[in-house]
Amino acid sequence: MSALPATRLPVVAIVGATGAVGVELIRCLEQRRFPLKELRLFASARSAGKTLPFAGAQLPVRELDEESFTGVDVALFSAGGGTSRRYAPLAVRAGATVVDNSSAFRMDPKVPLVVPEINPQALRGHGGIIANPNCCAIISITPLWPIHRAHRIERLQMATYQAASGAGAAAMEELRESTRAYLEGREYANKVLPHPYAFNLFSHNTRVDPDNGYNEEELKVIQETRKIFDDAQIRVSATCVRVPVLRAHAMAITFECAAPISPARVRALLAAAPGVKLVDDPERNYFPMPKDASGRDPILVGRIRQDLSDPSGRSISLFVAGDQLLKGAALNAVQIAELL
Ligand SMILES: NC(=O)c1ccc[n+]([C@@H]2O[C@H](COP(=O)([O-])OP(=O)(O)OC[C@H]3O[C@@H](n4cnc5c(N)ncnc54)[C@H](OP(=O)(O)O)[C@@H]3O)[C@@H](O)[C@H]2O)c1
């Protein structure tokens, strides 16, 4: 509960309230008892007239327009890059501080890109817009931060196993529908993702850069890691893959430090790391799984082992799973709003 008097509590708006991230933003505000005077929900004209539950009431969803931000103090955007580019500057002009989930402003040098466990200081002196990082970036590097700080990670390689939820509510529905059709022996024409999704996996559905062969998701992870760690030297590579999991991303990560490091040291650092939970039980072969990460705040980390391909002893491999609708999107955005 807030210690602020009611007159100083903020009016909060969610843009994209009906989406996969939007409904989690509403839930996070409620569960964390975010101190607010009023919550206003916006989406496209398609959703005008719907209601969504918040704190025991049904709140109306309104169509977003240029007047939507009058009287709004904090605006949480999760309605795609185009909507953010058009409306976030209007929200700032109306006096609101924007926390944006899209990629529209992330690499703008004037816009802080923030993971509260890593770089809360980047919020200082913001110009009205704060960017929430890419979901894979948040989930992979939040556990790596304490290791980087103590032992300097020089190189980082990862392969991702990304769930349907990362592509929004319609992609989750496509996974459900196409799986049902597959099991019933029916044809299914995919509408959201570019390839058959049931019992299949494919390279991430973003454009591949013909010059370097990386897709947009992989390039986001590379660039955003450097910006959040404030380390232009760290070498990062990623292979991003969409897998037929409904919710929560997983990643296989190998990193190389400046000097030799042991799995025991990594385990000790992660045991004390905020926002992280160790799930590392070789005897039971029990390690992080999307099933266990779904609907939960912490990022699960396990399979911590020395990388045997590096005889110098400087490399460690591990496996993570995290709910990218929560820590990878809504929860991180609400944590930023709490800091504000
Ligand atoms: N899913 C993730 O894990 C994740 C993680 C990090 C960041 N993000 C980013 O968060 C944003 C939302 O993602 P999502 O997965 O929640 O997508 P989604 O499920 O497709 O939801 C999109 C939301 O945006 C609204 N919207 C679309 N066009 C609009 C417009 N012109 N004006 C106002 N509202 C509009 C939709 O409203 P209607 O229901 O009315 O269409 C809906 O509420 C994207 O920018 C995405 O890149 C997503």
Coordinates of C-alpha atoms and ligand atoms in Angstrom, one line a residue:
M1 CA 0.0 0.0 0.0
S2 CA 1.2 3.5 -0.7
A3 CA 2.2 6.1 1.8
L4 CA 1.3 8.9 -0.7
P5 CA -1.8 11.0 0.0
A6 CA -4.6 10.2 -2.5
T7 CA -4.3 13.5 -4.2
R8 CA -0.7 12.7 -5.2
L9 CA -1.4 9.2 -6.5
P10 CA -0.9 8.9 -10.3
V11 CA -3.5 8.3 -12.9
V12 CA -2.2 5.3 -14.9
A13 CA -3.1 4.4 -18.5
I14 CA -2.5 1.1 -20.3
V15 CA -2.3 1.3 -24.1
G16 CA -2.9 -2.1 -25.6
A17 CA -4.8 -3.3 -22.5
T18 CA -6.6 -6.2 -24.3
G19 CA -3.3 -7.8 -25.6
A20 CA -1.2 -10.6 -24.2
V21 CA 1.0 -8.1 -22.4
G22 CA -1.8 -5.7 -21.6
V23 CA -3.8 -8.1 -19.4
E24 CA -0.6 -9.0 -17.5
L25 CA 0.1 -5.3 -16.9
I26 CA -3.4 -5.0 -15.3
R27 CA -2.7 -8.1 -13.2
C28 CA 0.8 -6.9 -12.1
L29 CA -0.6 -3.5 -11.1
E30 CA -3.3 -5.2 -9.0
Q31 CA -1.1 -7.9 -7.5
R32 CA 1.7 -5.5 -6.6
R33 CA -0.8 -3.0 -5.2
F34 CA 0.6 -0.3 -7.4
P35 CA -0.5 3.0 -5.8
L36 CA -2.8 4.7 -8.2
K37 CA -5.7 7.1 -8.2
E38 CA -7.3 5.7 -11.4
L39 CA -6.6 3.2 -14.1
R40 CA -7.6 3.9 -17.7
L41 CA -7.6 1.2 -20.4
F42 CA -7.1 1.8 -24.1
A43 CA -6.9 -0.4 -27.2
S44 CA -8.0 -0.2 -30.8
A45 CA -11.5 0.5 -32.0
R46 CA -12.1 -3.3 -32.1
S47 CA -12.1 -3.4 -28.3
A48 CA -14.0 -0.3 -27.5
G49 CA -16.9 -1.2 -25.2
K50 CA -15.2 -4.3 -23.7
T51 CA -14.5 -4.4 -20.0
L52 CA -11.6 -5.9 -18.1
P53 CA -11.4 -6.8 -14.4
F54 CA -9.2 -4.7 -12.0
A55 CA -9.3 -4.7 -8.2
G56 CA -12.8 -6.1 -8.0
A57 CA -14.3 -3.7 -10.7
Q58 CA -14.9 -4.0 -14.4
L59 CA -13.1 -1.2 -16.2
P60 CA -14.2 0.0 -19.6
V61 CA -11.8 -0.3 -22.6
R62 CA -11.7 2.9 -24.7
E63 CA -10.5 3.5 -28.2
L64 CA -7.1 5.2 -28.2
D65 CA -7.1 8.7 -29.6
E66 CA -5.1 11.9 -29.4
E67 CA -7.1 13.2 -26.4
S68 CA -6.6 10.0 -24.4
F69 CA -3.7 11.3 -22.2
T70 CA -5.3 14.3 -20.7
G71 CA -4.7 14.0 -16.9
V72 CA -2.6 10.8 -17.3
D73 CA 0.6 10.7 -15.2
V74 CA 2.0 7.3 -16.2
A75 CA 1.3 5.6 -19.5
L76 CA 2.2 1.9 -20.0
F77 CA 2.4 1.2 -23.8
S78 CA 2.1 -2.3 -25.2
A79 CA 0.3 -1.9 -28.6
G80 CA 3.1 -2.3 -31.1
G81 CA 5.9 0.0 -32.4
G82 CA 3.6 2.0 -34.8
T83 CA 1.2 3.0 -32.0
S84 CA 4.1 3.9 -29.7
R85 CA 5.8 6.0 -32.3
R86 CA 2.6 7.9 -32.9
Y87 CA 1.1 8.3 -29.4
A88 CA 4.0 8.2 -26.9
P89 CA 5.2 11.7 -27.9
L90 CA 1.6 12.9 -27.5
A91 CA 1.4 11.3 -24.1
V92 CA 4.7 13.0 -23.0
R93 CA 3.4 16.4 -24.3
A94 CA 0.2 15.9 -22.2
G95 CA 2.4 15.5 -19.1
A96 CA 2.7 11.7 -18.8
T97 CA 5.8 9.5 -18.3
V98 CA 5.7 6.6 -20.8
V99 CA 7.1 3.1 -20.2
D100 CA 7.1 1.5 -23.7
N101 CA 7.1 -2.2 -24.3
S102 CA 7.7 -1.9 -28.1
S103 CA 11.0 -1.7 -29.8
A104 CA 10.3 1.8 -31.2
F105 CA 12.6 3.8 -28.9
R106 CA 14.9 1.2 -27.4
M107 CA 18.1 2.1 -29.2
D108 CA 17.4 5.9 -29.1
P109 CA 20.5 7.2 -27.2
K110 CA 18.2 9.7 -25.3
V111 CA 15.9 6.9 -24.1
P112 CA 16.9 4.8 -21.1
L113 CA 16.5 1.0 -21.6
V114 CA 16.0 -0.3 -18.2
V115 CA 16.0 -3.6 -16.2
P116 CA 15.5 -2.5 -12.6
E117 CA 17.8 -5.2 -11.3
I118 CA 20.6 -4.1 -13.6
N119 CA 20.6 -0.4 -14.4
P120 CA 18.0 1.6 -12.4
Q121 CA 20.4 4.5 -12.5
A122 CA 19.7 4.9 -16.2
L123 CA 16.3 6.4 -15.3
R124 CA 17.9 9.6 -14.0
G125 CA 17.2 12.5 -16.3
H126 CA 14.9 10.6 -18.7
G127 CA 13.1 12.8 -21.2
G128 CA 9.6 11.3 -20.6
I129 CA 9.9 7.9 -22.4
I130 CA 11.5 4.9 -20.9
A131 CA 11.9 1.7 -23.0
N132 CA 11.3 -1.8 -21.7
P133 CA 13.9 -4.2 -23.3
N134 CA 13.2 -7.1 -25.6
C135 CA 11.9 -10.1 -23.7
C136 CA 14.8 -12.4 -24.6
A137 CA 17.3 -9.7 -23.6
I138 CA 15.7 -9.3 -20.1
I139 CA 15.3 -13.0 -19.4
S140 CA 18.9 -13.9 -20.5
I141 CA 20.8 -11.0 -19.0
T142 CA 19.1 -10.4 -15.6
P143 CA 20.8 -13.6 -14.2
L144 CA 24.1 -12.8 -15.9
W145 CA 24.4 -9.3 -14.5
P146 CA 25.9 -10.3 -11.1
I147 CA 28.4 -12.5 -12.9
H148 CA 29.3 -9.8 -15.3
R149 CA 29.8 -7.3 -12.5
A150 CA 32.1 -9.6 -10.5
H151 CA 33.9 -11.4 -13.3
R152 CA 33.4 -9.5 -16.5
I153 CA 31.7 -11.5 -19.2
E154 CA 33.6 -10.9 -22.4
R155 CA 31.6 -13.2 -24.7
L156 CA 28.1 -14.5 -24.6
Q157 CA 26.3 -17.0 -26.9
M158 CA 22.8 -18.1 -26.7
A159 CA 20.1 -20.2 -28.4
T160 CA 16.5 -19.4 -27.5
Y161 CA 13.4 -21.5 -27.3
Q162 CA 10.6 -18.9 -27.6
A163 CA 7.0 -19.4 -26.8
A164 CA 3.9 -18.4 -28.8
S165 CA 3.0 -15.8 -26.2
G166 CA 6.0 -13.7 -27.3
A167 CA 4.1 -13.1 -30.6
G168 CA 1.0 -12.0 -28.9
A169 CA -2.5 -13.3 -28.1
A170 CA -3.3 -14.2 -31.7
A171 CA -0.2 -16.5 -31.9
M172 CA -1.2 -18.3 -28.7
E173 CA -4.6 -18.9 -30.3
E174 CA -2.8 -20.2 -33.4
L175 CA -0.8 -22.7 -31.4
R176 CA -4.0 -24.0 -29.6
E177 CA -6.0 -24.1 -32.9
S178 CA -3.3 -25.7 -35.0
T179 CA -2.5 -28.3 -32.4
R180 CA -6.2 -29.2 -32.1
A181 CA -6.5 -29.5 -35.9
Y182 CA -3.3 -31.6 -36.1
L183 CA -4.6 -34.1 -33.5
E184 CA -7.9 -34.3 -35.2
G185 CA -6.3 -34.9 -38.6
R186 CA -7.7 -31.6 -40.1
E187 CA -5.9 -29.1 -42.3
Y188 CA -4.9 -25.8 -40.7
A189 CA -3.9 -22.7 -42.6
N190 CA -1.6 -20.6 -40.4
K191 CA -2.7 -16.9 -40.1
V192 CA -0.2 -15.3 -37.7
L193 CA 3.1 -17.1 -37.9
P194 CA 4.8 -17.9 -41.2
H195 CA 5.1 -21.7 -40.7
P196 CA 3.1 -24.6 -39.4
Y197 CA 3.4 -24.4 -35.6
A198 CA 1.9 -27.6 -34.1
F199 CA 4.6 -30.2 -33.5
N200 CA 7.2 -28.0 -35.3
L201 CA 9.7 -25.3 -34.6
F202 CA 11.3 -22.6 -36.8
S203 CA 13.8 -19.8 -36.9
H204 CA 12.3 -16.6 -35.3
N205 CA 9.6 -15.0 -37.4
T206 CA 11.4 -11.7 -37.9
R207 CA 13.1 -10.4 -41.0
V208 CA 16.6 -11.8 -41.6
D209 CA 19.3 -9.2 -42.5
P210 CA 20.8 -10.3 -45.8
D211 CA 24.1 -8.7 -44.9
N212 CA 24.9 -10.6 -41.7
G213 CA 22.3 -13.5 -41.6
Y214 CA 20.9 -12.5 -38.2
N215 CA 17.2 -11.9 -37.7
E216 CA 15.8 -8.8 -36.0
E217 CA 15.2 -10.6 -32.7
E218 CA 18.8 -11.8 -32.6
L219 CA 20.1 -8.3 -33.4
K220 CA 17.9 -6.8 -30.6
V221 CA 19.4 -9.2 -28.1
I222 CA 22.9 -8.3 -29.2
Q223 CA 22.4 -4.5 -29.2
E224 CA 20.2 -4.2 -26.2
T225 CA 22.6 -6.3 -24.0
R226 CA 25.4 -3.8 -24.8
K227 CA 23.1 -0.9 -24.0
I228 CA 21.7 -2.3 -20.7
F229 CA 25.2 -3.5 -19.5
D230 CA 26.7 -0.2 -20.7
D231 CA 29.4 -2.3 -22.2
A232 CA 30.1 -1.7 -25.9
Q233 CA 32.9 -4.4 -25.8
I234 CA 30.9 -7.4 -24.8
R235 CA 30.6 -9.9 -27.7
V236 CA 27.1 -11.4 -28.1
S237 CA 25.7 -13.9 -30.5
A238 CA 22.2 -15.4 -30.5
T239 CA 20.1 -17.9 -32.5
C240 CA 16.4 -17.3 -31.9
V241 CA 13.9 -20.0 -32.4
R242 CA 10.1 -20.2 -32.0
V243 CA 9.0 -23.4 -30.3
P244 CA 5.5 -24.8 -29.8
V245 CA 5.3 -23.8 -26.1
L246 CA 2.3 -21.6 -25.1
R247 CA 4.0 -19.4 -22.6
A248 CA 7.5 -18.6 -21.2
H249 CA 10.8 -18.5 -23.1
A250 CA 13.9 -20.7 -22.4
M251 CA 17.5 -20.1 -23.4
A252 CA 20.7 -22.2 -23.5
I253 CA 23.5 -19.7 -22.7
T254 CA 27.3 -20.1 -22.7
F255 CA 29.4 -17.2 -21.5
E256 CA 33.2 -16.6 -21.3
C257 CA 34.7 -14.5 -18.5
A258 CA 37.9 -12.5 -18.3
A259 CA 39.4 -15.1 -16.0
P260 CA 38.7 -18.7 -14.9
I261 CA 35.4 -19.1 -13.0
S262 CA 33.8 -22.2 -11.4
P263 CA 30.2 -23.4 -11.5
A264 CA 30.1 -23.2 -7.7
R265 CA 31.0 -19.5 -7.8
V266 CA 28.2 -18.9 -10.5
R267 CA 25.7 -20.8 -8.3
A268 CA 26.7 -18.7 -5.2
L269 CA 26.3 -15.4 -7.2
L270 CA 22.9 -16.6 -8.6
A271 CA 21.6 -17.7 -5.2
A272 CA 21.9 -14.1 -4.0
A273 CA 20.7 -12.5 -7.3
P274 CA 17.4 -10.5 -7.2
G275 CA 14.6 -11.7 -9.6
V276 CA 16.3 -15.1 -10.0
K277 CA 15.6 -18.6 -8.6
L278 CA 18.0 -21.5 -8.9
V279 CA 16.4 -24.7 -10.2
D280 CA 19.5 -26.9 -10.5
D281 CA 19.0 -30.6 -9.5
P282 CA 21.2 -32.9 -11.6
E283 CA 20.2 -36.0 -9.5
R284 CA 16.6 -35.6 -10.4
N285 CA 17.4 -34.2 -13.9
Y286 CA 15.3 -31.2 -12.8
F287 CA 16.1 -27.9 -14.4
P288 CA 14.3 -24.8 -15.6
M289 CA 11.2 -25.5 -17.7
P290 CA 8.6 -23.1 -19.3
K291 CA 5.9 -25.0 -17.4
D292 CA 7.5 -24.0 -14.1
A293 CA 8.3 -20.5 -15.2
S294 CA 4.8 -19.7 -16.5
G295 CA 2.8 -17.2 -14.4
R296 CA 5.8 -16.7 -12.0
D297 CA 7.9 -13.6 -11.5
P298 CA 11.5 -15.1 -11.1
I299 CA 13.7 -16.2 -13.9
L300 CA 14.6 -19.8 -13.3
V301 CA 18.3 -20.8 -13.8
G302 CA 20.0 -24.2 -13.8
R303 CA 22.2 -26.7 -15.6
I304 CA 25.2 -24.6 -14.4
R305 CA 28.3 -26.4 -15.6
Q306 CA 31.8 -25.7 -16.9
D307 CA 31.9 -25.5 -20.7
L308 CA 34.2 -28.4 -21.5
S309 CA 35.1 -27.0 -24.9
D310 CA 37.0 -24.2 -23.2
P311 CA 40.2 -25.6 -21.6
S312 CA 41.0 -22.2 -20.1
G313 CA 38.2 -22.6 -17.5
R314 CA 36.7 -19.2 -18.3
S315 CA 33.4 -20.5 -19.8
I316 CA 30.2 -21.6 -18.2
S317 CA 27.0 -23.0 -19.7
L318 CA 23.6 -22.7 -18.2
F319 CA 19.9 -22.9 -19.0
V320 CA 17.2 -20.4 -18.1
A321 CA 13.4 -20.1 -18.4
G322 CA 11.3 -17.1 -17.7
D323 CA 7.8 -15.9 -18.3
Q324 CA 8.3 -13.3 -21.0
L325 CA 4.8 -11.8 -20.5
L326 CA 5.8 -11.1 -16.9
K327 CA 9.5 -10.4 -16.3
G328 CA 10.1 -10.1 -20.1
A329 CA 7.4 -7.4 -20.4
A330 CA 4.6 -6.5 -18.0
L331 CA 6.4 -7.1 -14.7
N332 CA 9.6 -5.2 -15.8
A333 CA 7.4 -2.3 -17.0
V334 CA 5.6 -2.1 -13.7
Q335 CA 8.9 -2.3 -11.8
I336 CA 10.1 0.7 -13.8
A337 CA 6.9 2.6 -13.0
E338 CA 7.4 1.8 -9.3
L339 CA 10.9 3.3 -9.5
L340 CA 9.5 6.4 -11.1
Ligands
LIG1 N1 4.2 -10.7 -26.0 C1 5.4 -10.5 -25.4 O1 6.0 -11.4 -24.8 C2 6.1 -9.2 -25.5 C3 7.2 -9.0 -24.8 C4 7.9 -7.7 -24.8 C5 7.3 -6.7 -25.6 N2 6.2 -7.0 -26.3 C6 5.6 -5.8 -27.1 O2 4.4 -5.4 -26.5 C7 3.5 -5.0 -27.5 C8 2.2 -5.8 -27.4 O3 2.5 -7.2 -27.6 P1 1.4 -8.3 -27.3 O4 2.1 -9.6 -27.4 O5 0.6 -7.9 -26.1 O6 0.4 -8.1 -28.6 P2 -1.1 -8.5 -28.8 O7 -1.5 -9.6 -27.9 O8 -1.3 -8.6 -30.2 O9 -1.9 -7.2 -28.3 C9 -1.8 -6.0 -29.0 C10 -2.5 -4.9 -28.2 O10 -2.4 -3.6 -28.9 C11 -3.7 -3.1 -29.2 N3 -3.6 -2.3 -30.5 C12 -3.3 -2.7 -31.7 N4 -3.3 -1.7 -32.6 C13 -3.7 -0.6 -31.9 C14 -4.0 0.7 -32.2 N5 -3.9 1.2 -33.5 N6 -4.4 1.6 -31.3 C15 -4.6 1.1 -30.0 N7 -4.3 -0.1 -29.6 C16 -3.9 -1.0 -30.5 C17 -4.6 -4.3 -29.3 O11 -5.9 -3.9 -29.2 P3 -7.1 -4.7 -29.8 O12 -7.3 -5.9 -28.9 O13 -8.2 -3.8 -29.8 O14 -6.7 -5.1 -31.2 C18 -4.1 -5.1 -28.2 O15 -4.5 -4.6 -27.0 C19 4.3 -5.2 -28.9 O16 4.9 -3.9 -29.2 C20 5.3 -6.2 -28.5 O17 6.4 -6.1 -29.4 C21 5.5 -8.1 -26.3

